[in-house]
Amino acid sequence: MPRVLIFGATGYVGRRVAGLLVQSGQHCVYGVARTQAKALLLQREEIIPVLCSDPAHNPESYLSTIRSGSIDIVIDVSEAGQGSHAFLRDVKRLGEERIESWRGKGIVNGPKLGYIYCSGTWVHGSSERPVTDLDLVGPDSQTPPEELSAWRVALEKEVLASSDILDVMIIRPALVYGRESTIWAPYFMPVLQAARNKTLSPIEIPLVENSRPGLIHVDDVATAFQKAVEKLPMIAGVRIYPVFDLVTSQESMRDIFDALALCSGYAGTIQLVGHGGDSFSKAMSATFNGTSARAELLLEWRPRRLGGFRKDMSIYAMAFEASL
């Protein structure tokens, strides 16, 4: 039974990934938890907690778990920013130790430690031009990455350069929605509050009206990571380029907010006034015309939430409000 350690196991995406791996009955799942309370939450879901209050600067607890030989694959869905560089550095060191251990036993090609990193399609920047996960990303590409995610380009390169030590893969979800408020909260809340209070004052939202972000439901992201875990040794073994974009729809930001107003009962005017230079709103407004064709073909991933965000907005808005 493969053993998987997840950074970010208590987070929005990480909880779904961990839960799905447990439910499959084919994986033993460990999750890094920063507090005892979060460790207990993991235990209740049959996830083995690894208590580590500051993984980036005090990593000994999770390092000892990996070093003991208990872990086959590490997944980073932590959204830890620059802290992910530290995670990768530590895992590489343990990967080298594992290779040396195999060599000490006379085995030249023993199994490597696996590493799957969650990036995002914002590294493609914003453009109506079709892009794929085989396209170059970075400042020299035709569409430079969003400022908020520009640092991920260097980390992706570092992950790919580690393939001599680790079996690596990079998963890039588009803009995620479903079940909880998460990154949509600051934009949806003013509309939902106005609907609840039955006010009609115009609402200004700092997003670009004519943008067309790529979107994906959190459940489909989780199933993609499950497939990534299952396919990692094979993908690494045949040296396929291990980067996969995930997207299931491309929708107009104007249409998304019109659907939100309709299903919430807000009868006033929603004005999408542009990002105003804010890096987060600018990234949220990024237009992404991408494809998941390689993930579907090579990982045998089959997304199920294909109706899109606005089509079932009444359900998503209901779940959003319940999670607040």
Coordinates of C-alpha atoms in Angstrom, one line a residue:
M1 CA 0.0 0.0 0.0
P2 CA 1.7 3.3 -1.1
R3 CA 2.3 5.7 1.7
V4 CA 1.7 9.4 0.9
L5 CA 2.6 12.5 3.0
I6 CA 0.6 15.7 2.2
F7 CA 1.7 19.2 3.0
G8 CA -1.5 21.2 3.3
A9 CA -3.6 18.2 4.3
T10 CA -5.9 20.5 6.3
G11 CA -6.4 23.1 3.6
Y12 CA -9.1 23.6 0.9
V13 CA -7.6 21.3 -1.7
G14 CA -5.5 19.2 0.5
R15 CA -8.4 17.9 2.6
R16 CA -10.2 16.6 -0.5
V17 CA -7.0 15.0 -1.9
A18 CA -6.3 13.3 1.4
G19 CA -9.8 12.1 1.9
L20 CA -10.0 10.7 -1.6
L21 CA -6.8 8.8 -1.2
V22 CA -8.1 7.3 2.1
Q23 CA -11.4 6.4 0.6
S24 CA -9.7 4.5 -2.3
G25 CA -8.5 2.0 0.3
Q26 CA -5.2 1.8 -1.7
H27 CA -3.1 4.4 0.2
C28 CA -1.8 5.0 3.7
V29 CA -2.1 8.8 4.1
Y30 CA -0.1 11.0 6.4
G31 CA -0.9 14.7 6.8
V32 CA 1.2 17.6 8.2
A33 CA -0.7 19.5 10.8
R34 CA 0.5 22.7 12.5
T35 CA -1.7 22.4 15.6
Q36 CA -3.0 19.6 17.8
A37 CA -6.5 20.6 16.9
K38 CA -5.8 20.1 13.2
A39 CA -4.0 16.8 14.0
L40 CA -7.2 15.6 15.6
L41 CA -9.2 16.6 12.5
L42 CA -6.9 14.5 10.4
Q43 CA -7.2 11.5 12.8
R44 CA -11.0 11.6 12.5
E45 CA -10.6 11.2 8.8
E46 CA -8.2 8.2 9.2
I47 CA -5.2 10.3 8.1
I48 CA -2.1 9.8 10.2
P49 CA -1.1 13.3 11.6
V50 CA 2.5 14.5 11.5
L51 CA 2.5 17.4 14.0
C52 CA 4.8 20.2 12.8
S53 CA 4.1 23.8 13.9
D54 CA 6.5 25.4 11.4
P55 CA 7.3 23.0 8.6
A56 CA 9.5 25.5 6.6
H57 CA 11.8 26.4 9.5
N58 CA 11.5 23.4 11.9
P59 CA 11.0 20.4 9.7
E60 CA 12.4 17.6 11.9
S61 CA 9.0 15.9 12.6
Y62 CA 8.1 15.4 9.0
L63 CA 11.7 14.6 8.0
S64 CA 11.9 11.8 10.5
T65 CA 8.6 10.4 9.1
I66 CA 10.0 10.4 5.6
R67 CA 13.5 9.2 6.6
S68 CA 12.1 6.2 8.5
G69 CA 11.1 4.8 5.1
S70 CA 7.4 5.3 5.8
I71 CA 6.7 7.6 2.8
D72 CA 6.7 6.8 -0.9
I73 CA 5.3 10.0 -2.3
V74 CA 5.2 13.6 -0.9
I75 CA 2.5 16.0 -2.2
D76 CA 2.7 19.7 -1.7
V77 CA -0.7 21.4 -1.8
S78 CA 0.2 23.8 1.0
E79 CA 0.1 27.1 -0.8
A80 CA 3.2 27.8 1.4
G81 CA 4.7 30.4 -1.0
Q82 CA 8.4 30.5 -0.8
G83 CA 8.2 27.9 2.0
S84 CA 7.7 25.3 -0.7
H85 CA 11.3 25.8 -1.7
A86 CA 12.3 24.6 1.7
F87 CA 10.0 21.6 1.5
L88 CA 11.5 20.6 -1.9
R89 CA 15.1 21.1 -0.6
D90 CA 14.5 18.8 2.4
V91 CA 12.7 16.2 0.3
K92 CA 15.6 16.2 -2.2
R93 CA 18.1 15.6 0.6
L94 CA 16.1 12.6 1.8
G95 CA 15.7 11.4 -1.8
E96 CA 19.5 11.4 -2.1
E97 CA 19.8 9.5 1.2
R98 CA 17.3 6.9 -0.2
I99 CA 19.3 6.4 -3.4
E100 CA 22.5 6.0 -1.4
S101 CA 20.8 3.4 0.8
W102 CA 19.7 1.4 -2.2
R103 CA 23.2 1.6 -3.7
G104 CA 24.6 0.4 -0.4
K105 CA 22.5 -2.7 -0.8
G106 CA 23.8 -3.2 -4.3
I107 CA 20.7 -1.9 -6.0
V108 CA 21.4 0.7 -8.7
N109 CA 17.9 1.6 -9.7
G110 CA 15.9 1.4 -6.5
P111 CA 12.6 3.2 -6.3
K112 CA 12.9 7.0 -5.8
L113 CA 11.0 9.1 -3.4
G114 CA 8.1 10.8 -5.3
Y115 CA 7.2 14.5 -5.2
I116 CA 4.1 16.1 -6.6
Y117 CA 3.8 19.9 -6.5
C118 CA 0.6 21.9 -6.9
S119 CA 1.2 25.0 -8.9
G120 CA -1.5 26.8 -10.9
T121 CA -2.4 28.0 -14.4
W122 CA -1.6 31.6 -13.4
V123 CA 2.0 30.9 -14.4
H124 CA 0.7 31.1 -18.0
G125 CA -0.3 34.7 -17.4
S126 CA -3.5 36.2 -19.1
S127 CA -4.2 35.7 -22.8
E128 CA -7.0 34.6 -25.2
R129 CA -4.3 32.8 -27.1
P130 CA -4.6 29.0 -26.6
V131 CA -2.0 27.5 -24.4
T132 CA -1.0 24.0 -23.2
D133 CA 1.1 22.6 -20.4
L134 CA 3.9 22.0 -22.9
D135 CA 4.2 25.8 -23.5
L136 CA 7.1 27.7 -22.0
V137 CA 6.2 29.7 -18.9
G138 CA 8.2 32.6 -17.4
P139 CA 9.2 36.1 -18.2
D140 CA 10.4 35.0 -21.7
S141 CA 7.1 33.4 -22.7
Q142 CA 4.6 35.1 -24.9
T143 CA 2.3 35.6 -21.9
P144 CA 4.4 36.4 -18.7
P145 CA 3.1 34.9 -15.5
E146 CA 0.8 36.8 -13.2
E147 CA 2.8 38.8 -10.7
L148 CA 1.2 37.0 -7.8
S149 CA 2.5 33.6 -9.1
A150 CA 5.7 34.7 -10.8
W151 CA 7.8 33.0 -8.1
R152 CA 6.3 29.6 -9.0
V153 CA 8.1 29.6 -12.3
A154 CA 11.5 29.2 -10.5
L155 CA 10.1 26.5 -8.2
E156 CA 8.6 24.6 -11.1
K157 CA 12.1 24.6 -12.7
E158 CA 13.6 23.4 -9.5
V159 CA 11.1 20.6 -9.2
L160 CA 11.8 19.4 -12.8
A161 CA 15.5 19.7 -12.3
S162 CA 15.2 17.2 -9.3
S163 CA 14.1 14.3 -11.5
D164 CA 17.5 12.6 -11.1
I165 CA 16.8 12.3 -7.4
L166 CA 13.0 12.3 -7.2
D167 CA 10.1 11.0 -9.3
V168 CA 8.5 14.4 -9.9
M169 CA 5.2 15.8 -11.2
I170 CA 3.6 19.3 -11.4
I171 CA -0.2 19.7 -11.3
R172 CA -1.6 23.2 -12.3
P173 CA -5.2 23.7 -11.5
A174 CA -7.1 26.6 -13.0
L175 CA -9.2 28.9 -10.8
V176 CA -10.8 26.5 -8.3
Y177 CA -14.4 26.8 -7.1
G178 CA -16.9 24.7 -5.1
R179 CA -18.0 23.7 -1.6
E180 CA -16.3 26.6 0.3
S181 CA -15.7 30.3 0.0
T182 CA -11.9 30.3 -0.4
I183 CA -10.5 32.8 -2.9
W184 CA -13.9 33.9 -4.1
A185 CA -14.9 35.2 -0.7
P186 CA -13.9 38.9 -1.0
Y187 CA -15.8 39.2 -4.3
F188 CA -18.9 37.2 -3.5
M189 CA -19.6 38.4 0.0
P190 CA -20.7 41.9 -0.9
V191 CA -23.3 40.5 -3.3
L192 CA -24.6 37.9 -0.8
Q193 CA -24.7 40.4 2.1
A194 CA -26.6 42.9 -0.1
A195 CA -29.1 40.2 -1.1
R196 CA -29.6 39.2 2.5
N197 CA -30.2 42.8 3.6
K198 CA -32.3 43.5 0.6
T199 CA -30.3 46.6 -0.4
L200 CA -30.2 47.8 -4.0
S201 CA -27.1 50.0 -3.8
P202 CA -24.7 49.4 -6.7
I203 CA -21.8 47.1 -5.8
E204 CA -18.3 47.6 -7.2
I205 CA -16.2 44.4 -7.6
P206 CA -12.4 44.8 -8.4
L207 CA -12.4 42.3 -11.2
V208 CA -12.1 42.7 -15.0
E209 CA -15.5 42.4 -16.7
N210 CA -14.4 40.9 -20.0
S211 CA -12.0 38.4 -18.5
R212 CA -12.6 34.7 -19.1
P213 CA -10.8 32.7 -16.4
G214 CA -10.3 29.0 -16.7
L215 CA -12.2 27.1 -14.0
I216 CA -12.3 23.8 -12.2
H217 CA -14.3 22.3 -9.4
V218 CA -12.3 21.3 -6.3
D219 CA -13.5 17.7 -6.5
D220 CA -12.0 17.3 -10.0
V221 CA -8.7 18.7 -8.7
A222 CA -8.7 16.1 -6.0
T223 CA -9.3 13.2 -8.4
A224 CA -6.5 14.5 -10.6
F225 CA -4.1 14.3 -7.7
Q226 CA -5.3 10.8 -7.0
K227 CA -4.5 9.8 -10.6
A228 CA -1.1 11.6 -10.2
V229 CA -0.2 9.4 -7.3
E230 CA -1.2 6.3 -9.1
K231 CA 0.6 7.2 -12.3
L232 CA 3.7 8.9 -10.9
P233 CA 6.1 5.9 -11.2
M234 CA 5.0 5.1 -14.7
I235 CA 5.2 8.8 -15.9
A236 CA 8.7 9.1 -14.3
G237 CA 9.9 5.8 -15.7
V238 CA 9.2 6.7 -19.3
R239 CA 10.4 10.3 -19.0
I240 CA 7.2 12.0 -20.1
Y241 CA 7.1 15.7 -19.4
P242 CA 5.5 15.6 -16.0
V243 CA 3.5 18.9 -16.1
F244 CA -0.3 18.9 -16.4
D245 CA -2.8 21.8 -16.6
L246 CA -6.3 21.2 -15.2
V247 CA -9.3 23.1 -16.5
T248 CA -12.9 22.1 -17.2
S249 CA -14.5 25.4 -18.4
Q250 CA -13.7 28.9 -19.5
E251 CA -16.4 31.4 -18.4
S252 CA -17.0 35.1 -18.6
M253 CA -16.5 37.0 -15.3
R254 CA -19.6 39.1 -16.2
D255 CA -21.7 35.9 -16.6
I256 CA -20.4 34.5 -13.3
F257 CA -21.6 37.6 -11.4
D258 CA -24.8 37.8 -13.2
A259 CA -25.6 34.2 -12.2
L260 CA -24.6 35.0 -8.6
A261 CA -27.0 38.0 -8.5
L262 CA -29.8 36.0 -10.0
C263 CA -29.6 33.0 -7.7
S264 CA -29.0 35.2 -4.6
G265 CA -31.9 37.5 -5.3
Y266 CA -29.8 40.6 -5.5
A267 CA -31.7 43.1 -7.8
G268 CA -29.2 45.9 -7.8
T269 CA -26.3 46.6 -10.2
I270 CA -22.9 44.8 -10.0
Q271 CA -20.1 46.8 -11.5
L272 CA -16.9 45.0 -12.4
V273 CA -14.6 47.9 -12.2
G274 CA -11.2 46.3 -13.0
H275 CA -8.4 45.1 -10.7
G276 CA -7.0 48.6 -10.0
G277 CA -3.5 47.4 -9.8
D278 CA -4.1 44.9 -7.0
S279 CA -2.1 41.8 -7.8
F280 CA -4.6 39.3 -6.4
S281 CA -7.5 40.8 -8.3
K282 CA -5.4 41.0 -11.4
A283 CA -4.6 37.2 -11.1
M284 CA -8.2 36.4 -10.4
S285 CA -9.1 38.3 -13.7
A286 CA -6.5 36.3 -15.8
T287 CA -8.0 34.9 -18.9
F288 CA -7.0 31.3 -19.5
N289 CA -7.7 29.5 -22.7
G290 CA -6.2 26.2 -21.9
T291 CA -6.7 22.4 -22.0
S292 CA -6.5 19.3 -19.9
A293 CA -6.0 17.0 -22.8
R294 CA -2.6 15.6 -21.6
A295 CA -3.9 15.0 -18.1
E296 CA -6.9 13.1 -19.5
L297 CA -4.8 11.1 -21.8
L298 CA -1.7 10.3 -19.8
L299 CA -3.1 10.3 -16.2
E300 CA -6.4 8.8 -17.3
W301 CA -8.1 11.5 -15.4
R302 CA -11.9 11.9 -15.9
P303 CA -13.3 15.1 -14.5
R304 CA -17.0 14.9 -13.7
R305 CA -18.1 18.5 -12.9
L306 CA -18.4 19.6 -16.5
G307 CA -21.4 21.9 -16.2
G308 CA -19.3 24.9 -15.2
F309 CA -19.5 27.4 -12.4
R310 CA -22.4 29.7 -13.4
K311 CA -24.7 26.9 -14.6
D312 CA -25.1 25.6 -11.0
M313 CA -24.3 28.8 -9.2
S314 CA -27.4 28.4 -6.9
I315 CA -25.8 25.3 -5.5
Y316 CA -22.3 26.8 -5.2
A317 CA -23.6 30.0 -3.6
M318 CA -25.6 28.0 -1.1
A319 CA -22.5 25.9 -0.1
F320 CA -20.4 29.1 0.0
E321 CA -22.8 30.8 2.5
A322 CA -23.0 27.6 4.7
S323 CA -19.2 27.5 5.0
L324 CA -18.9 31.0 6.4

